């Protein structure tokens, strides 16, 4: 058992089993590839999110110890845009991660809600993008050793009541040790995972950069950008300009809220340009999260004077989607 909040792990374990009635479906608030998430109200009155990991065959002791080291490392992360991981409980019956609970749910939920989407204006969306960028920059640059999330997607970005972003679900995170970036199995969400993972299991920070680019476009477009990315990737550099001439930015942005104006439009354009650069098929051509954070935080006089007739072609690097 791990200690959680300074309490004995066994006590917390039993408390969570009691609070969820041994993981009854009525307490389930989400499901993923690695487990299901439950809402648990503890005896203290505190509400937590509990991710019960899928049952798996016994692993070698060395692998278990490595996983325990990673959990300990994640528990040391402290950032306003990262969901707090309180601890990890394990027994022969159940294994689960214990996180802080955020009432507003996931970014994916809000983007799919026609009732809530009108409150998710451009300033809130830009703030979400910046929050995710800051969290990943912290993980990649300020944690020692660096941490790669490996599963950045809209379902793993949680929002608080102020629409502040919190990166969640570190069950698959990789703590990068020197000369140990390779994994033997895929981890992530299809549609967000970097393309190189289709033919290699090498995990590094640039995998998160790609996923960040996908999530950013999803926030701006209001839907998964798969069709847009496929269209760009299938276009040669020589015909890139022709293919995107018919894509005014106004048609690309989420049309369920008013079109951004002036200063906000400029910021949206900067964010889109940066997101597209993150989606290069070649990892070495993608920026670092530190570069991303700086770019979307800086003010660009040129982009801030952008007019309403911006074309997507003006934001796309012709070599961005070529192999």
mmCIF file of C-alpha atoms in Angstrom:
data_model
loop_
_atom_site.group_PDB
_atom_site.id
_atom_site.type_symbol
_atom_site.label_atom_id
_atom_site.label_comp_id
_atom_site.label_asym_id
_atom_site.label_seq_id
_atom_site.Cartn_x
_atom_site.Cartn_y
_atom_site.Cartn_z
ATOM 1 C CA UNK A 1 0.000 0.000 0.000
ATOM 2 C CA UNK A 2 1.076 3.545 -0.643
ATOM 3 C CA UNK A 3 0.465 6.249 1.905
ATOM 4 C CA UNK A 4 -2.052 8.840 0.728
ATOM 5 C CA UNK A 5 -2.352 12.318 2.294
ATOM 6 C CA UNK A 6 -0.257 10.981 5.172
ATOM 7 C CA UNK A 7 -2.882 8.355 6.005
ATOM 8 C CA UNK A 8 -2.383 4.634 6.099
ATOM 9 C CA UNK A 9 -2.926 3.202 2.628
ATOM 10 C CA UNK A 10 -5.088 0.333 3.856
ATOM 11 C CA UNK A 11 -7.536 2.722 5.518
ATOM 12 C CA UNK A 12 -7.897 4.823 2.370
ATOM 13 C CA UNK A 13 -8.289 1.688 0.275
ATOM 14 C CA UNK A 14 -11.144 0.403 2.416
ATOM 15 C CA UNK A 15 -12.735 3.865 2.502
ATOM 16 C CA UNK A 16 -12.819 4.034 -1.295
ATOM 17 C CA UNK A 17 -14.223 0.514 -1.601
ATOM 18 C CA UNK A 18 -16.978 1.550 0.789
ATOM 19 C CA UNK A 19 -17.662 4.889 -0.931
ATOM 20 C CA UNK A 20 -18.072 3.279 -4.368
ATOM 21 C CA UNK A 21 -19.830 0.152 -3.065
ATOM 22 C CA UNK A 22 -16.932 -1.832 -4.529
ATOM 23 C CA UNK A 23 -16.985 0.094 -7.806
ATOM 24 C CA UNK A 24 -20.687 -0.099 -8.552
ATOM 25 C CA UNK A 25 -21.570 1.173 -12.036
ATOM 26 C CA UNK A 26 -23.754 3.974 -10.621
ATOM 27 C CA UNK A 27 -20.601 5.764 -9.414
ATOM 28 C CA UNK A 28 -18.818 5.469 -12.788
ATOM 29 C CA UNK A 29 -18.278 8.848 -14.468
ATOM 30 C CA UNK A 30 -15.993 7.825 -17.335
ATOM 31 C CA UNK A 31 -14.304 4.961 -19.124
ATOM 32 C CA UNK A 32 -10.994 4.670 -20.944
ATOM 33 C CA UNK A 33 -8.642 2.161 -22.458
ATOM 34 C CA UNK A 34 -6.816 1.557 -19.195
ATOM 35 C CA UNK A 35 -9.652 1.693 -16.697
ATOM 36 C CA UNK A 36 -12.848 3.301 -15.470
ATOM 37 C CA UNK A 37 -13.193 6.468 -13.374
ATOM 38 C CA UNK A 38 -15.481 6.645 -10.345
ATOM 39 C CA UNK A 39 -16.673 9.491 -8.160
ATOM 40 C CA UNK A 40 -16.111 8.721 -4.483
ATOM 41 C CA UNK A 41 -17.193 10.723 -1.446
ATOM 42 C CA UNK A 42 -14.940 9.780 1.450
ATOM 43 C CA UNK A 43 -15.885 9.705 5.129
ATOM 44 C CA UNK A 44 -14.115 13.040 5.543
ATOM 45 C CA UNK A 45 -16.560 14.566 3.062
ATOM 46 C CA UNK A 46 -13.871 15.063 0.431
ATOM 47 C CA UNK A 47 -14.787 14.010 -3.114
ATOM 48 C CA UNK A 48 -12.121 12.308 -5.223
ATOM 49 C CA UNK A 49 -11.892 10.749 -8.665
ATOM 50 C CA UNK A 50 -10.785 7.129 -8.557
ATOM 51 C CA UNK A 51 -9.444 5.453 -11.673
ATOM 52 C CA UNK A 52 -9.746 1.699 -11.292
ATOM 53 C CA UNK A 53 -7.171 0.065 -13.523
ATOM 54 C CA UNK A 54 -8.193 -2.801 -15.757
ATOM 55 C CA UNK A 55 -7.307 -6.185 -14.364
ATOM 56 C CA UNK A 56 -4.026 -7.487 -15.777
ATOM 57 C CA UNK A 57 -1.949 -10.635 -15.340
ATOM 58 C CA UNK A 58 0.741 -10.527 -12.686
ATOM 59 C CA UNK A 59 3.824 -8.685 -13.873
ATOM 60 C CA UNK A 60 7.424 -9.330 -13.017
ATOM 61 C CA UNK A 61 8.639 -7.747 -9.805
ATOM 62 C CA UNK A 62 11.095 -5.539 -11.713
ATOM 63 C CA UNK A 63 8.260 -4.100 -13.811
ATOM 64 C CA UNK A 64 6.128 -3.517 -10.726
ATOM 65 C CA UNK A 65 8.964 -1.674 -8.994
ATOM 66 C CA UNK A 66 9.512 0.469 -12.075
ATOM 67 C CA UNK A 67 5.805 1.367 -12.123
ATOM 68 C CA UNK A 68 5.911 2.240 -8.431
ATOM 69 C CA UNK A 69 8.857 4.574 -9.038
ATOM 70 C CA UNK A 70 6.889 6.324 -11.765
ATOM 71 C CA UNK A 71 3.854 6.773 -9.513
ATOM 72 C CA UNK A 72 6.058 8.299 -6.821
ATOM 73 C CA UNK A 73 7.556 10.684 -9.386
ATOM 74 C CA UNK A 74 4.102 11.761 -10.561
ATOM 75 C CA UNK A 75 3.005 12.397 -6.996
ATOM 76 C CA UNK A 76 5.776 14.983 -6.762
ATOM 77 C CA UNK A 77 4.382 17.085 -9.628
ATOM 78 C CA UNK A 78 2.905 20.390 -8.480
ATOM 79 C CA UNK A 79 1.404 22.627 -11.134
ATOM 80 C CA UNK A 80 -1.866 24.545 -11.332
ATOM 81 C CA UNK A 81 -2.689 22.937 -14.684
ATOM 82 C CA UNK A 82 -2.073 19.346 -13.601
ATOM 83 C CA UNK A 83 -4.687 17.350 -11.722
ATOM 84 C CA UNK A 84 -3.361 16.388 -8.320
ATOM 85 C CA UNK A 85 -2.529 12.702 -8.034
ATOM 86 C CA UNK A 86 -3.049 11.855 -4.383
ATOM 87 C CA UNK A 87 -1.807 8.311 -4.532
ATOM 88 C CA UNK A 88 -2.089 4.745 -5.719
ATOM 89 C CA UNK A 89 -3.676 1.800 -3.927
ATOM 90 C CA UNK A 90 -3.158 -1.819 -4.801
ATOM 91 C CA UNK A 91 -4.293 -5.178 -3.536
ATOM 92 C CA UNK A 92 -4.910 -8.618 -4.956
ATOM 93 C CA UNK A 93 -8.496 -7.489 -5.708
ATOM 94 C CA UNK A 94 -8.165 -3.957 -7.086
ATOM 95 C CA UNK A 95 -5.614 -1.395 -8.205
ATOM 96 C CA UNK A 96 -6.537 2.240 -8.623
ATOM 97 C CA UNK A 97 -5.243 5.789 -8.847
ATOM 98 C CA UNK A 98 -6.717 8.542 -6.668
ATOM 99 C CA UNK A 99 -7.029 12.057 -8.142
ATOM 100 C CA UNK A 100 -8.633 15.338 -7.187
ATOM 101 C CA UNK A 101 -12.188 15.642 -8.524
ATOM 102 C CA UNK A 102 -13.144 18.463 -10.920
ATOM 103 C CA UNK A 103 -16.870 19.082 -11.190
ATOM 104 C CA UNK A 104 -16.978 20.524 -14.735
ATOM 105 C CA UNK A 105 -15.808 17.320 -16.367
ATOM 106 C CA UNK A 106 -13.693 16.896 -19.456
ATOM 107 C CA UNK A 107 -12.952 19.150 -22.392
ATOM 108 C CA UNK A 108 -14.481 16.478 -24.610
ATOM 109 C CA UNK A 109 -17.760 16.666 -22.675
ATOM 110 C CA UNK A 110 -17.998 20.444 -23.066
ATOM 111 C CA UNK A 111 -17.198 20.398 -26.792
ATOM 112 C CA UNK A 112 -19.978 17.858 -27.348
ATOM 113 C CA UNK A 113 -22.557 19.704 -25.237
ATOM 114 C CA UNK A 114 -24.772 22.041 -27.241
ATOM 115 C CA UNK A 115 -26.052 23.525 -23.971
ATOM 116 C CA UNK A 116 -22.638 24.314 -22.462
ATOM 117 C CA UNK A 117 -20.718 25.235 -25.609
ATOM 118 C CA UNK A 118 -22.092 28.782 -25.761
ATOM 119 C CA UNK A 119 -20.326 29.546 -22.466
ATOM 120 C CA UNK A 120 -17.033 28.260 -23.870
ATOM 121 C CA UNK A 121 -16.035 31.479 -25.652
ATOM 122 C CA UNK A 122 -12.748 32.253 -27.403
ATOM 123 C CA UNK A 123 -10.995 33.744 -24.376
ATOM 124 C CA UNK A 124 -11.802 30.606 -22.351
ATOM 125 C CA UNK A 125 -10.639 28.365 -25.184
ATOM 126 C CA UNK A 126 -7.363 30.226 -25.539
ATOM 127 C CA UNK A 127 -6.853 29.953 -21.792
ATOM 128 C CA UNK A 128 -7.418 26.184 -21.956
ATOM 129 C CA UNK A 129 -4.830 25.837 -24.726
ATOM 130 C CA UNK A 130 -2.309 27.874 -22.740
ATOM 131 C CA UNK A 131 -2.971 25.861 -19.587
ATOM 132 C CA UNK A 132 -2.301 22.556 -21.348
ATOM 133 C CA UNK A 133 0.866 23.999 -22.913
ATOM 134 C CA UNK A 134 2.130 25.213 -19.531
ATOM 135 C CA UNK A 135 1.453 21.822 -17.933
ATOM 136 C CA UNK A 136 3.332 19.912 -20.636
ATOM 137 C CA UNK A 137 6.210 22.397 -20.573
ATOM 138 C CA UNK A 138 6.478 21.844 -16.818
ATOM 139 C CA UNK A 139 6.465 18.060 -17.226
ATOM 140 C CA UNK A 140 9.039 18.053 -20.022
ATOM 141 C CA UNK A 141 11.373 20.787 -18.797
ATOM 142 C CA UNK A 142 11.020 21.218 -15.050
ATOM 143 C CA UNK A 143 10.510 17.668 -13.806
ATOM 144 C CA UNK A 144 13.624 15.606 -13.204
ATOM 145 C CA UNK A 145 13.601 13.176 -14.879
ATOM 146 C CA UNK A 146 11.194 14.507 -17.531
ATOM 147 C CA UNK A 147 7.683 13.066 -17.694
ATOM 148 C CA UNK A 148 5.910 12.252 -20.961
ATOM 149 C CA UNK A 149 2.146 11.936 -20.569
ATOM 150 C CA UNK A 150 1.602 9.723 -23.664
ATOM 151 C CA UNK A 151 -2.181 10.150 -23.720
ATOM 152 C CA UNK A 152 -3.033 13.826 -24.209
ATOM 153 C CA UNK A 153 -6.583 14.022 -25.592
ATOM 154 C CA UNK A 154 -9.721 16.044 -24.968
ATOM 155 C CA UNK A 155 -11.059 13.380 -22.607
ATOM 156 C CA UNK A 156 -7.964 13.727 -20.432
ATOM 157 C CA UNK A 157 -8.183 17.510 -20.059
ATOM 158 C CA UNK A 158 -10.448 18.374 -17.121
ATOM 159 C CA UNK A 159 -11.896 21.804 -16.472
ATOM 160 C CA UNK A 160 -12.771 23.513 -13.220
ATOM 161 C CA UNK A 161 -15.628 25.967 -12.694
ATOM 162 C CA UNK A 162 -13.543 28.796 -14.186
ATOM 163 C CA UNK A 163 -12.731 26.718 -17.291
ATOM 164 C CA UNK A 164 -9.112 26.391 -16.162
ATOM 165 C CA UNK A 165 -7.475 23.347 -17.794
ATOM 166 C CA UNK A 166 -6.047 20.472 -15.758
ATOM 167 C CA UNK A 167 -4.151 17.666 -17.466
ATOM 168 C CA UNK A 168 -5.293 14.355 -15.999
ATOM 169 C CA UNK A 169 -4.919 10.579 -16.277
ATOM 170 C CA UNK A 170 -1.265 9.797 -15.735
ATOM 171 C CA UNK A 171 -1.845 6.047 -15.637
ATOM 172 C CA UNK A 172 0.240 5.582 -18.793
ATOM 173 C CA UNK A 173 2.832 8.309 -18.211
ATOM 174 C CA UNK A 174 6.456 7.522 -18.902
ATOM 175 C CA UNK A 175 9.196 8.863 -16.684
ATOM 176 C CA UNK A 176 12.118 9.240 -19.074
ATOM 177 C CA UNK A 177 15.312 7.696 -17.776
ATOM 178 C CA UNK A 178 18.515 7.983 -19.840
ATOM 179 C CA UNK A 179 18.608 5.471 -22.690
ATOM 180 C CA UNK A 180 15.186 4.051 -21.808
ATOM 181 C CA UNK A 181 12.668 5.772 -24.066
ATOM 182 C CA UNK A 182 11.406 2.607 -25.799
ATOM 183 C CA UNK A 183 8.239 0.804 -24.797
ATOM 184 C CA UNK A 184 6.956 -2.517 -26.068
ATOM 185 C CA UNK A 185 3.262 -1.678 -26.362
ATOM 186 C CA UNK A 186 1.108 1.158 -27.655
ATOM 187 C CA UNK A 187 -0.291 3.598 -25.110
ATOM 188 C CA UNK A 188 -2.458 6.521 -26.045
ATOM 189 C CA UNK A 189 -5.678 7.417 -27.831
ATOM 190 C CA UNK A 190 -6.048 6.801 -31.539
ATOM 191 C CA UNK A 191 -6.663 10.052 -33.365
ATOM 192 C CA UNK A 192 -4.324 11.923 -31.016
ATOM 193 C CA UNK A 193 -1.211 9.721 -30.947
ATOM 194 C CA UNK A 194 1.852 10.734 -32.955
ATOM 195 C CA UNK A 195 2.142 8.913 -36.314
ATOM 196 C CA UNK A 196 5.591 7.484 -35.585
ATOM 197 C CA UNK A 197 4.044 5.278 -32.907
ATOM 198 C CA UNK A 198 2.454 3.249 -35.696
ATOM 199 C CA UNK A 199 5.837 1.809 -36.634
ATOM 200 C CA UNK A 200 8.006 2.404 -33.576
ATOM 201 C CA UNK A 201 7.384 2.350 -29.855
ATOM 202 C CA UNK A 202 9.927 5.064 -29.102
ATOM 203 C CA UNK A 203 8.421 7.449 -26.583
ATOM 204 C CA UNK A 204 9.727 10.981 -26.097
ATOM 205 C CA UNK A 205 8.473 14.513 -25.495
ATOM 206 C CA UNK A 206 7.623 15.079 -29.167
ATOM 207 C CA UNK A 207 4.807 12.505 -28.856
ATOM 208 C CA UNK A 208 3.063 14.838 -26.417
ATOM 209 C CA UNK A 209 3.734 17.811 -28.723
ATOM 210 C CA UNK A 210 1.822 16.119 -31.540
ATOM 211 C CA UNK A 211 -1.104 15.263 -29.279
ATOM 212 C CA UNK A 212 -1.141 18.854 -28.008
ATOM 213 C CA UNK A 213 -1.478 20.063 -31.595
ATOM 214 C CA UNK A 214 -4.477 17.797 -32.154
ATOM 215 C CA UNK A 215 -6.203 18.892 -28.941
ATOM 216 C CA UNK A 216 -5.555 22.567 -29.711
ATOM 217 C CA UNK A 217 -7.199 22.333 -33.119
ATOM 218 C CA UNK A 218 -10.097 20.433 -31.557
ATOM 219 C CA UNK A 219 -10.600 23.283 -29.079
ATOM 220 C CA UNK A 220 -10.550 25.876 -31.877
ATOM 221 C CA UNK A 221 -12.677 23.908 -34.358
ATOM 222 C CA UNK A 222 -15.086 22.454 -31.812
ATOM 223 C CA UNK A 223 -14.593 18.996 -33.280
ATOM 224 C CA UNK A 224 -11.801 16.505 -33.864
ATOM 225 C CA UNK A 225 -9.555 17.860 -36.659
ATOM 226 C CA UNK A 226 -8.906 14.480 -38.285
ATOM 227 C CA UNK A 227 -10.429 15.351 -41.655
ATOM 228 C CA UNK A 228 -8.526 18.632 -41.854
ATOM 229 C CA UNK A 229 -5.201 16.989 -41.010
ATOM 230 C CA UNK A 230 -5.803 14.174 -43.505
ATOM 231 C CA UNK A 231 -6.502 16.722 -46.228
ATOM 232 C CA UNK A 232 -3.342 18.671 -45.444
ATOM 233 C CA UNK A 233 -1.218 15.523 -45.261
ATOM 234 C CA UNK A 234 -2.438 14.300 -48.655
ATOM 235 C CA UNK A 235 -1.495 17.562 -50.356
ATOM 236 C CA UNK A 236 1.927 18.112 -51.903
ATOM 237 C CA UNK A 237 3.828 21.321 -51.056
ATOM 238 C CA UNK A 238 3.423 22.612 -54.623
ATOM 239 C CA UNK A 239 -0.364 22.329 -54.458
ATOM 240 C CA UNK A 240 -0.741 23.284 -50.779
ATOM 241 C CA UNK A 241 -1.745 26.858 -51.593
ATOM 242 C CA UNK A 242 -4.371 25.797 -54.106
ATOM 243 C CA UNK A 243 -5.878 23.169 -51.792
ATOM 244 C CA UNK A 244 -6.366 25.558 -48.882
ATOM 245 C CA UNK A 245 -7.573 28.600 -50.837
ATOM 246 C CA UNK A 246 -11.135 27.402 -50.309
ATOM 247 C CA UNK A 247 -10.730 27.239 -46.524
ATOM 248 C CA UNK A 248 -11.443 30.650 -45.032
ATOM 249 C CA UNK A 249 -10.607 30.640 -41.350
ATOM 250 C CA UNK A 250 -14.189 31.589 -40.601
ATOM 251 C CA UNK A 251 -15.309 28.183 -41.892
ATOM 252 C CA UNK A 252 -12.672 26.273 -39.937
ATOM 253 C CA UNK A 253 -13.467 27.790 -36.537
ATOM 254 C CA UNK A 254 -16.273 26.509 -34.319
ATOM 255 C CA UNK A 255 -19.355 28.264 -35.694
ATOM 256 C CA UNK A 256 -21.478 27.610 -32.617
ATOM 257 C CA UNK A 257 -20.055 30.762 -31.017
ATOM 258 C CA UNK A 258 -19.545 34.246 -32.566
ATOM 259 C CA UNK A 259 -16.523 34.719 -34.812
ATOM 260 C CA UNK A 260 -13.584 36.271 -32.906
ATOM 261 C CA UNK A 261 -12.742 39.918 -33.560
ATOM 262 C CA UNK A 262 -9.617 42.069 -33.440
ATOM 263 C CA UNK A 263 -7.146 41.151 -30.737
ATOM 264 C CA UNK A 264 -8.819 37.812 -29.978
ATOM 265 C CA UNK A 265 -8.823 36.849 -33.669
ATOM 266 C CA UNK A 266 -5.093 37.528 -33.762
ATOM 267 C CA UNK A 267 -4.497 35.263 -30.773
ATOM 268 C CA UNK A 268 -6.610 32.507 -32.318
ATOM 269 C CA UNK A 269 -4.553 32.741 -35.525
ATOM 270 C CA UNK A 270 -1.280 32.501 -33.578
ATOM 271 C CA UNK A 271 -2.535 29.436 -31.712
ATOM 272 C CA UNK A 272 -3.655 27.718 -34.932
ATOM 273 C CA UNK A 273 -0.308 28.403 -36.585
ATOM 274 C CA UNK A 274 1.524 26.910 -33.601
ATOM 275 C CA UNK A 275 -0.809 23.891 -33.447
ATOM 276 C CA UNK A 276 -0.157 23.101 -37.100
ATOM 277 C CA UNK A 277 3.597 23.223 -36.529
ATOM 278 C CA UNK A 278 3.152 20.645 -33.754
ATOM 279 C CA UNK A 279 1.603 18.208 -36.221
ATOM 280 C CA UNK A 280 4.611 17.639 -38.462
ATOM 281 C CA UNK A 281 4.982 13.923 -39.246
ATOM 282 C CA UNK A 282 8.686 14.287 -38.461
ATOM 283 C CA UNK A 283 9.225 14.584 -34.678
ATOM 284 C CA UNK A 284 12.417 16.597 -35.146
ATOM 285 C CA UNK A 285 10.444 19.291 -36.996
ATOM 286 C CA UNK A 286 8.007 19.817 -34.154
ATOM 287 C CA UNK A 287 8.717 22.585 -31.635
ATOM 288 C CA UNK A 288 9.349 21.804 -27.991
ATOM 289 C CA UNK A 289 6.614 22.571 -25.472
ATOM 290 C CA UNK A 290 8.855 25.317 -24.118
ATOM 291 C CA UNK A 291 8.866 26.963 -27.554
ATOM 292 C CA UNK A 292 5.107 26.478 -27.820
ATOM 293 C CA UNK A 293 4.475 28.057 -24.417
ATOM 294 C CA UNK A 294 6.572 31.078 -25.279
ATOM 295 C CA UNK A 295 4.956 31.527 -28.697
ATOM 296 C CA UNK A 296 1.349 31.440 -27.529
ATOM 297 C CA UNK A 297 2.119 33.675 -24.560
ATOM 298 C CA UNK A 298 3.871 36.349 -26.644
ATOM 299 C CA UNK A 299 1.952 39.058 -28.478
ATOM 300 C CA UNK A 300 2.494 39.257 -32.240
ATOM 301 C CA UNK A 301 1.708 42.720 -33.680
ATOM 302 C CA UNK A 302 1.377 41.297 -37.184
ATOM 303 C CA UNK A 303 -1.105 38.616 -36.248
ATOM 304 C CA UNK A 304 -3.039 40.923 -33.931
ATOM 305 C CA UNK A 305 -3.998 43.096 -36.918
ATOM 306 C CA UNK A 306 -5.386 40.090 -38.766
ATOM 307 C CA UNK A 307 -8.624 40.738 -40.633
ATOM 308 C CA UNK A 308 -11.677 38.531 -40.974
ATOM 309 C CA UNK A 309 -10.685 37.205 -44.395
ATOM 310 C CA UNK A 310 -7.726 35.138 -43.131
ATOM 311 C CA UNK A 311 -7.187 31.969 -45.156
ATOM 312 C CA UNK A 312 -5.915 28.796 -43.568
ATOM 313 C CA UNK A 313 -3.105 28.773 -46.138
ATOM 314 C CA UNK A 314 -1.599 31.830 -44.427
ATOM 315 C CA UNK A 315 -1.044 29.804 -41.259
ATOM 316 C CA UNK A 316 0.271 26.561 -42.782
ATOM 317 C CA UNK A 317 3.980 25.950 -43.308
ATOM 318 C CA UNK A 318 4.168 24.277 -46.778
ATOM 319 C CA UNK A 319 6.680 21.719 -45.459
ATOM 320 C CA UNK A 320 4.740 20.984 -42.281
ATOM 321 C CA UNK A 321 2.884 17.942 -43.569
ATOM 322 C CA UNK A 322 5.506 16.423 -45.879
ATOM 323 C CA UNK A 323 7.616 13.379 -45.102
#
